[in-house]
Structure formats: structure tokens, C-alpha cells
Coordinates of C-alpha atoms and ligand atoms in Angstrom, one line a residue:
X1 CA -31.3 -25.4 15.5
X2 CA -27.9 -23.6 15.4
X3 CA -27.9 -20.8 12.7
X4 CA -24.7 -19.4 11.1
X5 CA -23.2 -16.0 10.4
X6 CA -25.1 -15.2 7.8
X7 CA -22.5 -12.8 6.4
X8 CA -20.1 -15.6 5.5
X9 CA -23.4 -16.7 3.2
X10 CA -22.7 -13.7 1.2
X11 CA -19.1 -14.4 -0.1
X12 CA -19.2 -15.5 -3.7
X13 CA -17.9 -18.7 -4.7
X14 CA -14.5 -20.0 -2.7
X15 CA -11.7 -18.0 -2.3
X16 CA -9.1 -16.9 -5.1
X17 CA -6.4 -19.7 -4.4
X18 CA -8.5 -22.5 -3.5
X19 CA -10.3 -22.1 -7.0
X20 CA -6.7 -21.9 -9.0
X21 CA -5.4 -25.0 -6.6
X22 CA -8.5 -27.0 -7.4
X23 CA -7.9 -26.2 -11.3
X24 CA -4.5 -27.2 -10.9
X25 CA -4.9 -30.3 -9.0
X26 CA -7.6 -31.6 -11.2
X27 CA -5.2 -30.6 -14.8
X28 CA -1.9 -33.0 -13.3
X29 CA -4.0 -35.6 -12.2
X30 CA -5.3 -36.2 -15.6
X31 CA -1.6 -35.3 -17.0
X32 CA 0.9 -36.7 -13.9
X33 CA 3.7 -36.3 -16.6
X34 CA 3.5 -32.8 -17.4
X35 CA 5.9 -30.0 -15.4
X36 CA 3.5 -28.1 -14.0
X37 CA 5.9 -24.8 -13.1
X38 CA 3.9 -22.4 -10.6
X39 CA 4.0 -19.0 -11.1
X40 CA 0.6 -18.2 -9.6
X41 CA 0.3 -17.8 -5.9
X42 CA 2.4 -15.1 -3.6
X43 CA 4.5 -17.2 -1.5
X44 CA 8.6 -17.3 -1.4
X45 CA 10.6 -20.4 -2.1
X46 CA 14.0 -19.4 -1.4
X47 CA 14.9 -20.9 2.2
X48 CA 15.2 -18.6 5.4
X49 CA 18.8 -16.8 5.6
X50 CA 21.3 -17.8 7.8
X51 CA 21.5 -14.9 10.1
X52 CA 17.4 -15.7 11.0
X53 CA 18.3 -19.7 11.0
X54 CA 21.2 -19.0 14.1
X55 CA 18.4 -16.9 15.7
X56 CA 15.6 -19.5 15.7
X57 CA 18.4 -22.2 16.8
X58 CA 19.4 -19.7 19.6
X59 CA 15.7 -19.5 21.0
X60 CA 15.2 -23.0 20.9
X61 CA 18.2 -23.9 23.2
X62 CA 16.8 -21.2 25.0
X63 CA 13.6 -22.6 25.7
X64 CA 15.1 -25.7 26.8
X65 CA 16.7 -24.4 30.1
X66 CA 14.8 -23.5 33.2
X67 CA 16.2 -20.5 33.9
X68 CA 15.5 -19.1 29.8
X69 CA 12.4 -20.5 29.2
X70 CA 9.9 -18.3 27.8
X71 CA 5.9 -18.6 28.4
X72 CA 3.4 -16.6 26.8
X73 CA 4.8 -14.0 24.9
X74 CA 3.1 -10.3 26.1
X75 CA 0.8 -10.1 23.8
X76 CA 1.3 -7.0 22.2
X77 CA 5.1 -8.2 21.0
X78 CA 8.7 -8.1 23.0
X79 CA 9.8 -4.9 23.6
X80 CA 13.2 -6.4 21.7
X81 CA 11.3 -6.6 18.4
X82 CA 9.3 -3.6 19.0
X83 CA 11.8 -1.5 19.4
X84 CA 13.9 -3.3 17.1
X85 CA 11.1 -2.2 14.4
X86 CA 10.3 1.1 15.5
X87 CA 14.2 2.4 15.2
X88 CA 15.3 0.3 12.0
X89 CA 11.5 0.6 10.0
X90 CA 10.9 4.4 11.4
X91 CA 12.9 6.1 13.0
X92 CA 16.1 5.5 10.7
X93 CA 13.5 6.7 7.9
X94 CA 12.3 10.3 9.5
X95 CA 9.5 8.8 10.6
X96 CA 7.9 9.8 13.8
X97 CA 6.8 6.0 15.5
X98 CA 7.1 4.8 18.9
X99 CA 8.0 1.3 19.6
X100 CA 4.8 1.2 22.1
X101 CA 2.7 2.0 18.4
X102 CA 4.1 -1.5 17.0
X103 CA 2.0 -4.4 17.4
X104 CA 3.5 -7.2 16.4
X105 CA 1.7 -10.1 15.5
X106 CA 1.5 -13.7 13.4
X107 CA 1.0 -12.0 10.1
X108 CA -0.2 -9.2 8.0
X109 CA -3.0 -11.1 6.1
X110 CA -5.2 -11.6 9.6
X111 CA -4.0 -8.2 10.7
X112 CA -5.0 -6.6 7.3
X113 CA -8.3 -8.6 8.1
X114 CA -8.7 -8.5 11.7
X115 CA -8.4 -4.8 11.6
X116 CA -11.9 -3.8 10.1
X117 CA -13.5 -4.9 13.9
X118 CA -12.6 -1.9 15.6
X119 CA -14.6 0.8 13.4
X120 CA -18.5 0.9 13.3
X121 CA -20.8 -1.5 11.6
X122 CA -21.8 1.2 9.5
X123 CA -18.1 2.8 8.1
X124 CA -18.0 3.0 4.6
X125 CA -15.1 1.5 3.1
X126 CA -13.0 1.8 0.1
X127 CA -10.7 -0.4 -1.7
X128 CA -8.7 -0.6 -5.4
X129 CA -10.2 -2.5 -7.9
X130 CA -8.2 -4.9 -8.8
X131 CA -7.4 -5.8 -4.9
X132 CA -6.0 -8.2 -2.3
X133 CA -9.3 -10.1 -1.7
X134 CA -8.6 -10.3 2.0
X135 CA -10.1 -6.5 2.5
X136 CA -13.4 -6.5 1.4
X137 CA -14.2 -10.6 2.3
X138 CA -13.3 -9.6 6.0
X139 CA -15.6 -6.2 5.5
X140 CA -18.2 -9.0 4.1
X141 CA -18.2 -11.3 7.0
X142 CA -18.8 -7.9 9.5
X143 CA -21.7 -7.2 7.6
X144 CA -20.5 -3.8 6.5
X145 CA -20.5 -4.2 2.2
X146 CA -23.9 -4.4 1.5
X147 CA -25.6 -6.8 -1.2
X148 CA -23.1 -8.2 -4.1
X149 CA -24.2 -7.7 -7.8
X150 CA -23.3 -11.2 -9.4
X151 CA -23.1 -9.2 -12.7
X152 CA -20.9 -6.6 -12.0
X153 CA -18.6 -8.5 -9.2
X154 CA -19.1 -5.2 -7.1
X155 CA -20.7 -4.5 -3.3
X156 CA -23.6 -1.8 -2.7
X157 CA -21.7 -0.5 -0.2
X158 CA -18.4 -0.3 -1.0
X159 CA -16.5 2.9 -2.9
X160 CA -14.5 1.1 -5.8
X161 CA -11.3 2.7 -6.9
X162 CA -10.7 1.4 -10.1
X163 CA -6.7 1.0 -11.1
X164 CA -6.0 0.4 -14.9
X165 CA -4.0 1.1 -17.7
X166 CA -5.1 4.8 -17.7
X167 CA -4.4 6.1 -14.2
X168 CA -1.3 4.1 -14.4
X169 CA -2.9 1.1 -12.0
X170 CA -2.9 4.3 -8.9
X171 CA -6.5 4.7 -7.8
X172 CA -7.7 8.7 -8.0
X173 CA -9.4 10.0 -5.0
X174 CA -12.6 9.3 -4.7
X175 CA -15.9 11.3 -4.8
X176 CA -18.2 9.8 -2.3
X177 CA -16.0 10.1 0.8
X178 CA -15.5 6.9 2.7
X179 CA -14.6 6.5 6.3
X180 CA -11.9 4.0 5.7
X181 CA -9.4 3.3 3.0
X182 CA -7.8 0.8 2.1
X183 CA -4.5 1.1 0.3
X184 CA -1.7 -1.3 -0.6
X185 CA 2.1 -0.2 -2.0
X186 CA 3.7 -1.3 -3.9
X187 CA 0.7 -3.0 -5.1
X188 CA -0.4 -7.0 -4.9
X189 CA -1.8 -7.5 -7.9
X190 CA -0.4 -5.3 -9.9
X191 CA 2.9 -4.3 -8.9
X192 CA 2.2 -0.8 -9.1
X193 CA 3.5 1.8 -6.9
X194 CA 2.9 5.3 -5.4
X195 CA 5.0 8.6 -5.4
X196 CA 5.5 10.4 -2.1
X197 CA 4.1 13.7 -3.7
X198 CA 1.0 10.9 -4.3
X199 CA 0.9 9.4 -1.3
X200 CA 1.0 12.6 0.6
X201 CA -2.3 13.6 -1.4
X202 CA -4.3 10.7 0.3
X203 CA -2.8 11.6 3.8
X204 CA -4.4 14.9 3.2
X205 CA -7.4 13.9 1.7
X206 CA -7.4 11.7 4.8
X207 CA -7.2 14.6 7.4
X208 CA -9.3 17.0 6.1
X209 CA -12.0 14.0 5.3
X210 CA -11.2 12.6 9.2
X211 CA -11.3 9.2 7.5
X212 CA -8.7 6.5 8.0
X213 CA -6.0 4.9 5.7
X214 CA -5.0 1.2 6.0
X215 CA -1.7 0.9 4.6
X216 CA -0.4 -2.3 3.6
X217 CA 3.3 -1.9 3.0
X218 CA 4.0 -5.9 2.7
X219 CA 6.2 -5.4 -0.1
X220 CA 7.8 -2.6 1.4
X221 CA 11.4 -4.2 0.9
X222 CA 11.0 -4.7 -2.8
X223 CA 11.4 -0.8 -3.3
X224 CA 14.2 0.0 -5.3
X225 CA 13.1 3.3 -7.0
X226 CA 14.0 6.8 -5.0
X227 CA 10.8 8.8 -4.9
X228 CA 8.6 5.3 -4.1
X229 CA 7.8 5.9 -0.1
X230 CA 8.6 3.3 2.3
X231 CA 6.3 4.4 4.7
X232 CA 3.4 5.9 4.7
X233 CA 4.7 7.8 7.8
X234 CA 7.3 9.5 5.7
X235 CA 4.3 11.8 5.1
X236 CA 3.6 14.9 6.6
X237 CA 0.4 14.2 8.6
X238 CA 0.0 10.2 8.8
X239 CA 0.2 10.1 12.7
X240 CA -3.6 11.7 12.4
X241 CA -4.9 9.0 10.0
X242 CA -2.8 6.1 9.0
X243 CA -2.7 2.7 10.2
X244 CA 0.2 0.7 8.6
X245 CA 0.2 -3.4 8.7
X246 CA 3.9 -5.2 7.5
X247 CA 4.9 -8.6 6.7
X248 CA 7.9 -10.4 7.2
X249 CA 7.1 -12.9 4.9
X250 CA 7.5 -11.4 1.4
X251 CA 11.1 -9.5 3.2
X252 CA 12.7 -12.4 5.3
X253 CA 10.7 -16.0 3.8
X254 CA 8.3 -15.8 7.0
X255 CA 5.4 -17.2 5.0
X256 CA 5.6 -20.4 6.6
X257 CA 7.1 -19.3 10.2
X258 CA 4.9 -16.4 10.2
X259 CA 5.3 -12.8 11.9
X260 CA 4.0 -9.3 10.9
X261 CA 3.2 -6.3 12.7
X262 CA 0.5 -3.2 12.2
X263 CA 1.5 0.4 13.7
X264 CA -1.0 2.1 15.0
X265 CA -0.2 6.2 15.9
X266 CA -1.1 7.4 19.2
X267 CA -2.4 10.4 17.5
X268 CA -5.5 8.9 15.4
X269 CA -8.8 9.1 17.1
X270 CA -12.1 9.0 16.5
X271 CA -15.0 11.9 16.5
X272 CA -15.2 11.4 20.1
X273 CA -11.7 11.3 21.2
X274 CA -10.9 7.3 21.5
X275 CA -7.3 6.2 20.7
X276 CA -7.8 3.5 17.5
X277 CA -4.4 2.3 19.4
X278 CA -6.5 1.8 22.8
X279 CA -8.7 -0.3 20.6
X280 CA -6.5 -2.6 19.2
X281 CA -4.5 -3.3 22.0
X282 CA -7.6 -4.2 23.7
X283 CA -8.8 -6.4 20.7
X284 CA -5.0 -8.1 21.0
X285 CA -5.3 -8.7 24.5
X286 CA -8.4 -10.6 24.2
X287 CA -8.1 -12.5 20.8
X288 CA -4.4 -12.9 20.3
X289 CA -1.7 -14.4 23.0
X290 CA 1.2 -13.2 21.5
X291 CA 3.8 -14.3 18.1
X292 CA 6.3 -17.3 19.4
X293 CA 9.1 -15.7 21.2
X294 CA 11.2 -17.7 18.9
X295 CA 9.9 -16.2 16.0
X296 CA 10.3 -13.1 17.3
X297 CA 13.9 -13.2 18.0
X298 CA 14.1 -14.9 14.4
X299 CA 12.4 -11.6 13.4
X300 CA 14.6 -9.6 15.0
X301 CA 17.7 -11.2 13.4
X302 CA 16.2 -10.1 10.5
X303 CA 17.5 -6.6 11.0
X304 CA 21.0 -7.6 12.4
X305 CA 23.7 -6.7 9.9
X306 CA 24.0 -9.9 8.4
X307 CA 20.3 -10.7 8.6
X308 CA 19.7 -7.2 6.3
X309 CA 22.5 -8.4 3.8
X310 CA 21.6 -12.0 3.4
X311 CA 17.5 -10.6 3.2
X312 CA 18.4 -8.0 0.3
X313 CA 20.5 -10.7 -1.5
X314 CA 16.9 -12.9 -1.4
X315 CA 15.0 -9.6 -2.5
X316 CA 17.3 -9.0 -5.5
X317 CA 17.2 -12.8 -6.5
X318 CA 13.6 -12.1 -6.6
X319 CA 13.8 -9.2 -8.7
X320 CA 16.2 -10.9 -10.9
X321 CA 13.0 -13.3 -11.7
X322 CA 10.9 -10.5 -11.9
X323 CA 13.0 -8.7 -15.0
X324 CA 13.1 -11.5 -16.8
X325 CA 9.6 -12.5 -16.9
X326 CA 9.3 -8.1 -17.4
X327 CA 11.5 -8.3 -20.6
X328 CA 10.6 -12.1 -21.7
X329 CA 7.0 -11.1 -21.4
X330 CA 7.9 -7.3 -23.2
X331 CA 10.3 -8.7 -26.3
X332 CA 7.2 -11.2 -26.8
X333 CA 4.6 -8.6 -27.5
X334 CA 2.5 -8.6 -24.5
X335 CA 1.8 -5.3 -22.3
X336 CA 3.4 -5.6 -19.1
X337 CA 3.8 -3.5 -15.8
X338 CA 4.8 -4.1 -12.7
X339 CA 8.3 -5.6 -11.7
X340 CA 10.4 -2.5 -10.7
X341 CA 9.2 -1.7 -7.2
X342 CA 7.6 -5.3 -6.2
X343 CA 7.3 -9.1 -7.3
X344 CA 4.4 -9.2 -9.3
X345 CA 4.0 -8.3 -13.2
X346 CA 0.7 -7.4 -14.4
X347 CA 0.1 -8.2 -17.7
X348 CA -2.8 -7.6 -20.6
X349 CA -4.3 -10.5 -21.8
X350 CA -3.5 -11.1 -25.6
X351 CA -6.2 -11.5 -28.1
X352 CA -9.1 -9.8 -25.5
X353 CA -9.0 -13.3 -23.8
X354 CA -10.6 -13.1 -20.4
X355 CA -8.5 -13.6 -17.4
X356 CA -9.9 -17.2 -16.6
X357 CA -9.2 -17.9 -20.7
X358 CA -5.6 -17.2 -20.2
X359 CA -5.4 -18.9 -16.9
X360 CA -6.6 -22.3 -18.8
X361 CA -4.5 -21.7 -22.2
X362 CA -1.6 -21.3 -19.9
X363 CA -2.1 -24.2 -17.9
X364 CA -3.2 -26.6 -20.7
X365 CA -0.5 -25.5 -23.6
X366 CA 2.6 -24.4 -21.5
X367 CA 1.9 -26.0 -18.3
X368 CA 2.7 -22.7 -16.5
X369 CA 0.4 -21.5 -13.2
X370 CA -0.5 -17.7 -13.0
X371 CA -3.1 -15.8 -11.1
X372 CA -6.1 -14.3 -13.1
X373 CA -6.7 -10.9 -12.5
X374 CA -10.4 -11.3 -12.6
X375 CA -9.6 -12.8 -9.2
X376 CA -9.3 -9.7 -7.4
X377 CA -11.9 -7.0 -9.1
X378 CA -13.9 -6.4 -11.8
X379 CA -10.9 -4.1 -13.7
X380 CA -8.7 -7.0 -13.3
X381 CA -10.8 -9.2 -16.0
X382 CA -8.5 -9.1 -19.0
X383 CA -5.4 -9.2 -17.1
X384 CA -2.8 -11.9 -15.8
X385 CA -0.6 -11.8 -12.2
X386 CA 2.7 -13.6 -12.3
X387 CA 5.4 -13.4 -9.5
X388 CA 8.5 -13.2 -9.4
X389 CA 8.9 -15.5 -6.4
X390 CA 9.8 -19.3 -8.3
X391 CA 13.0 -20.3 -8.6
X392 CA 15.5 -18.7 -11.4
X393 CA 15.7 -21.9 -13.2
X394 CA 11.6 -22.6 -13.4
X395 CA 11.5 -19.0 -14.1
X396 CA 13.3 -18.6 -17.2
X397 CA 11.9 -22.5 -18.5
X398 CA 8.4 -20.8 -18.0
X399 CA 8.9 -17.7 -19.8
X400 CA 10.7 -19.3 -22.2
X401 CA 7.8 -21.5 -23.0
X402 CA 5.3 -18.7 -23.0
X403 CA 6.8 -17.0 -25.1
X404 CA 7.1 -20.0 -27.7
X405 CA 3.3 -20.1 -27.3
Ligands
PLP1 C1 1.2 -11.7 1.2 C2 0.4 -10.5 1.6 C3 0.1 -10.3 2.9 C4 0.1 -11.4 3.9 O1 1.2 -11.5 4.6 P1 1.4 -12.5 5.8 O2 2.2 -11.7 6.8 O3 2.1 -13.7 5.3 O4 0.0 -12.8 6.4 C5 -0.6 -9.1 3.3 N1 -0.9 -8.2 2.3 C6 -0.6 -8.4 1.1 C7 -0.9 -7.4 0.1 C8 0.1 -9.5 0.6 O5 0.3 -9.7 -0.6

């Protein structure tokens, strides 16, 4: 009789979205005449720009003459994009990365998830709590988190770095020293972000610990505050210990065309001298055949002049959303964060209502979709996710009816 990974077993319950779609579904098929407006899950809706249109277009005649057509794609990325990424993401920052240290690939969530398989069975991990659930269900499939605690919502054998109200939502080092650490900034759930002077403190705490740092800098683009890094290279030290995964999907609309790319530093090895990069081109080469070419040359229109103009003018758009739903959310009494540096505002449930409480008043009085913060740790019960990434118009009608609530 076949048996299964018993890991997977492990995993409580479904996963985050495919409870809230479920809820959803279930609410307008009893009420098909209410506006159900969607403020809940992390994915764009503004159309791709024009620069990155003319670019796919471009590849596609391409791949319809003999002597342009493109196979397989090497499987570590075009040297086009890679370098492309390297100088415009790195290099035009002070930041010390090769374009042979880019990997590009179909994504950050299956990099950000993938990327557990080259350390040990036995590496201790760490993670925020409240945190994109992708981390620690991917450590839970290798086997690597222990036993869960159905009480708590924690793992045996996983180092929790709680982020609330009083360390500003920016975990504190921890005690017990983990082996790898996972960090995300500026910050899906919570919108939070991280100084450089901060930042810096974890690349050292890194080094002197020889422990590694995942960085997920998806939102990277949504930065709009000075001292908020955009890299985690821009500190002194981060070749030695920092991994660093990026989306174009949250930057440039790639959500649904998908491309992403993880840099990995010559420089970080292990205790007996094995390049993590050796590792994970080796891991690519096996289990990935490359991102579409056309895709990639989509990608790199994405950092063409007009491709960099037209993707801000879709950031800021975004952030428009995000202040109002800030200021709605603020003038109306609640406690909100979040919003400045990235698409997401984190607020405080009113009245001491659990997350999954709000989730269902919102839904059932003011037909309006959020994200419960309960969803993605233990010290996000009590607290609400909405993005910023609806359309103005839905935006405003949502806050507006929240607020009449
Ligand atoms: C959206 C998101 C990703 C996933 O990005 P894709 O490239 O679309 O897979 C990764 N990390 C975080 C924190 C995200 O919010």
C-alpha cells in the first residue's frame, strides 16, 4: 500500500486563503446580490504597464521565427535579466552582487519555500510571529518543526519572534540561536519595516552566530521612507550570511505571468566550506528548467526607463489606496500601522474581537473581505490585514462603509 509524506499530515487545517475563499464563496452564494468588495488577499489588479506589454509582444513574434526561437531557457536565468538585476537592484545601490549570484526564477513564494531543502534536516529555524505562512509550512513538510501545539498555534522546534504593538511589529533578536532566519521587509502581514542601523544588527548577529538570514524583500519597491533599506546587502557584512529572494509580482503585476529571483552570495558557506550558491544552482538544475524567456524579457522591460516610470506610477496608485484606508481606518477610531513603506495596514481589532470575529462582522455587515491576522501566528489573533492592492474606487466604497459600521 502506498504511504504518504507523513509531514504534510502535520499541517493544521488548509491553508490561509483557501479557508477565507471558502468563507467567501459560501457568504455570496447565499447573498448573490450583495457587493462583495475584496480587500483580503495579496494580489495586484492594476493591469501590466505598457513598457512590459511591448516586451512580451516582442518575444512572442520572436518565438515565431526559426532563426529567434528560443528553447529551454538555461536554467539558472538569461544572462540579459541577470545582469539586468544585478546592476539596476545592486550595484546602482552600493551593493556588492554579481549577476552569476542572481537566480532567477517563476516566483518568490516557491523560492521562499523551496529554499529550506538545501540546509540539514536538523537546522533550527526562526521566523516572526505574525508571518507569511509559506516559511514554516515548507519547514513542516521537510520534517524540520517538530510537533504543533493545537493550543498555542506554535511548533516544538521552531524559535518564534513575536512582532506586536510593543517592539513596534520588528522582532528582537532572539535568545536560543537558530541556524536559519527568516526575515521579511517591509513586512507581509503587517506592513512594518526595518531601519538599516536595525537591519545591520541581524547581519551581525548573523556572522558572529554563523547562522543564515532569508531575506524576503518582495515589497522592496513600496519603500518610500530614506533610512528603510532596500537590500539587505546595503549592509556591511550580508555577502557572509544573507540569502535574498524578490518578486516581480507585487513591483511590475507579475502575479499572474510570474517571475522572481533569489541572490545567493558567493561568499556564504557552510562549517565545512560548501558554497550555499553551489547548492542551489545544483537544486535548479535538477528541479527547475528555467522562467519563460518571454517572461524574462517582460521582466527585463521592467527596468527600462519607461518600464521604471510606468511601475512607480502603479506603486504610488497603490499607496494612494493604502493612505486612505491608513487615515479612513485612523479618523474612525481604530489603531492602525502599516501603509507607509508597503501595501498592507495592520489594524487592532475593536472591541477585543478575535481576528476570525472581525473577519465575519466584516463580511456579513459591510460585505468587505480582509485577511485575519490569526492567519499567520499566534500574535496576530486580535488583529486585521487589509491591502492596499483593490481598485481606488472599491477602496474608498469599502472604507467608507467600515467606517459607517
Ligand atoms: C506575495 C509574496 C511573495 C510571493 O511572490 P510571488 O513571486 O508571486 O511568488 C513572497 N513573499 C511574500 C512575503 C509575499 O507577500
Amino acid at each position: 500500500m502506498i504511504k504518504v509524506n507523513e509531514d504534510y499530515l502535520k499541517l493544521p487545517g488548509s491553508y490561509l486563503f483557501s479557508t477565507i475563499a471558502k468563507k467567501v464563496n459560501a457568504y455570496s452564494q447565499a447573498n448573490p446580490d450583495k457587493k462583495i468588495i475584496r480587500l483580503g488577499i495579496g494580489d495586484v489588479t492594476q493591469p501590466l504597464c505598457p513598457a512590459v506589454i511591448d516586451a512580451l509582444h516582442k518575444a512572442v513574434d520572436e518565438m515565431a521565427v526559426k532563426e529567434t526561437f528560443m528553447g529551454y531557457a538555461p536554467d539558472l536565468g538569461y544572462e540579459f535579466l541577470r545582469s539586468t538585476i544585478a546592476k539596476n537592484d545592486y550595484t546602482q545601490r552600493g551593493c556588492e552582487i554579481y549577476a552569476d549570484e542572481v537566480f532567477v526564477s517563476d516566483g518568490a513564494k516557491s523560492d521562499s519555500g523551496n529554499i529550506q531543502e538545501i540546509f540539514a534536516k536538523d537546522v533550527k529555524i526562526a521566523v516572526c510571529d505574525p508571518v507569511y505562512p509559506v516559511y514554516v509550512d515548507t519547514n513542516v513538510m521537510a520534517g524540520r518543526t517538530g510537533t504543533y501545539d493545537a493550543a498555542t498555534g506554535l511548533w516544538s522546534n521552531v524559535i518564534y519572534m513575536p512582532c506586536t504593538a510593543a517592539n513596534g511589529f520588528s522582532p528582537e533578536l532572539p535568545k536560543e540561536v537558530p541556524d536559519l532566519i527568516y526575515l521579511c521587509f517591509p513586512n507581509n502581514p503587517t506592513g512594518a519595516t526595518i531601519t538599516k542601523t536595525e537591519l545591520q544588527k541581524w547581519v551581525d548577529y548573523a556572522n558572529q552566530n554563523k547562522a543564515v538570514i532569508i531575506y524576503d524583500a518582495a515589497y522592496e519597491a513600496y519603500i518610500s521612507e530614506d533610512d528603510v533599506p532596500h537590500s539587505i546587502y546595503e549592509c556591511e557584512g550580508a555577502r557572509n550570511c544573507a540569502i535574498e529572494i524578490r518578486s516581480f509580482s507585487k513591483n511590475a503585476g507579475f502575479t499572474g505571468t510570474r517571475l522572481g529571483f533569489t541572490v545567493i552570495p558567493k561568499d556564504i558557506k557552510d562549517e565545512n566550506g560548501v558554497m550555499l550558491h553551489s547548492l542551489w544552482a545544483r537544486r535548479h538544475g535538477t528541479k527547475f528548467n528555467g522562467a519563460p524567456y518571454i517572461i524574462q524579457r517582460a521582466g527585463e522591460a521592467v527596468y527600462s526607463e519607461a518600464g521604471k516610470a510606468q511601475t512607480m506610477e502603479q506603486i504610488a496608485y497603490y499607496m494612494n489606496n493604502a493612505k486612505y484606508i491608513y487615515e479612513g481606518l485612523k479618523s474612525a477610531g481604530y489603531t492602525v500601522s502599516g501603509g507607509v513603506n508597503a501595501p498592507y495596514i495592520w489594524l487592532k481589532t475593536p472591541d477585543n474581537m478575535t481576528s476570525w470575529e472581525f473577519f465575519d462582522k466584516l463580511l456579513e455587515t459591510v460585505n468587505v473581505v480582509g485577511t485575519p491576522g490569526s492567519g499567520f501566528g499566534p500574535s496576530g489573533e486580535g488583529y486585521f490585514r487589509l491591502t492596499a492592492f483593490g481598485t481606488y474606487e472599491n477602496t474608498v466604497e469599502a472604507i467608507d462603509r467600515i467606517k459607517k459600521m
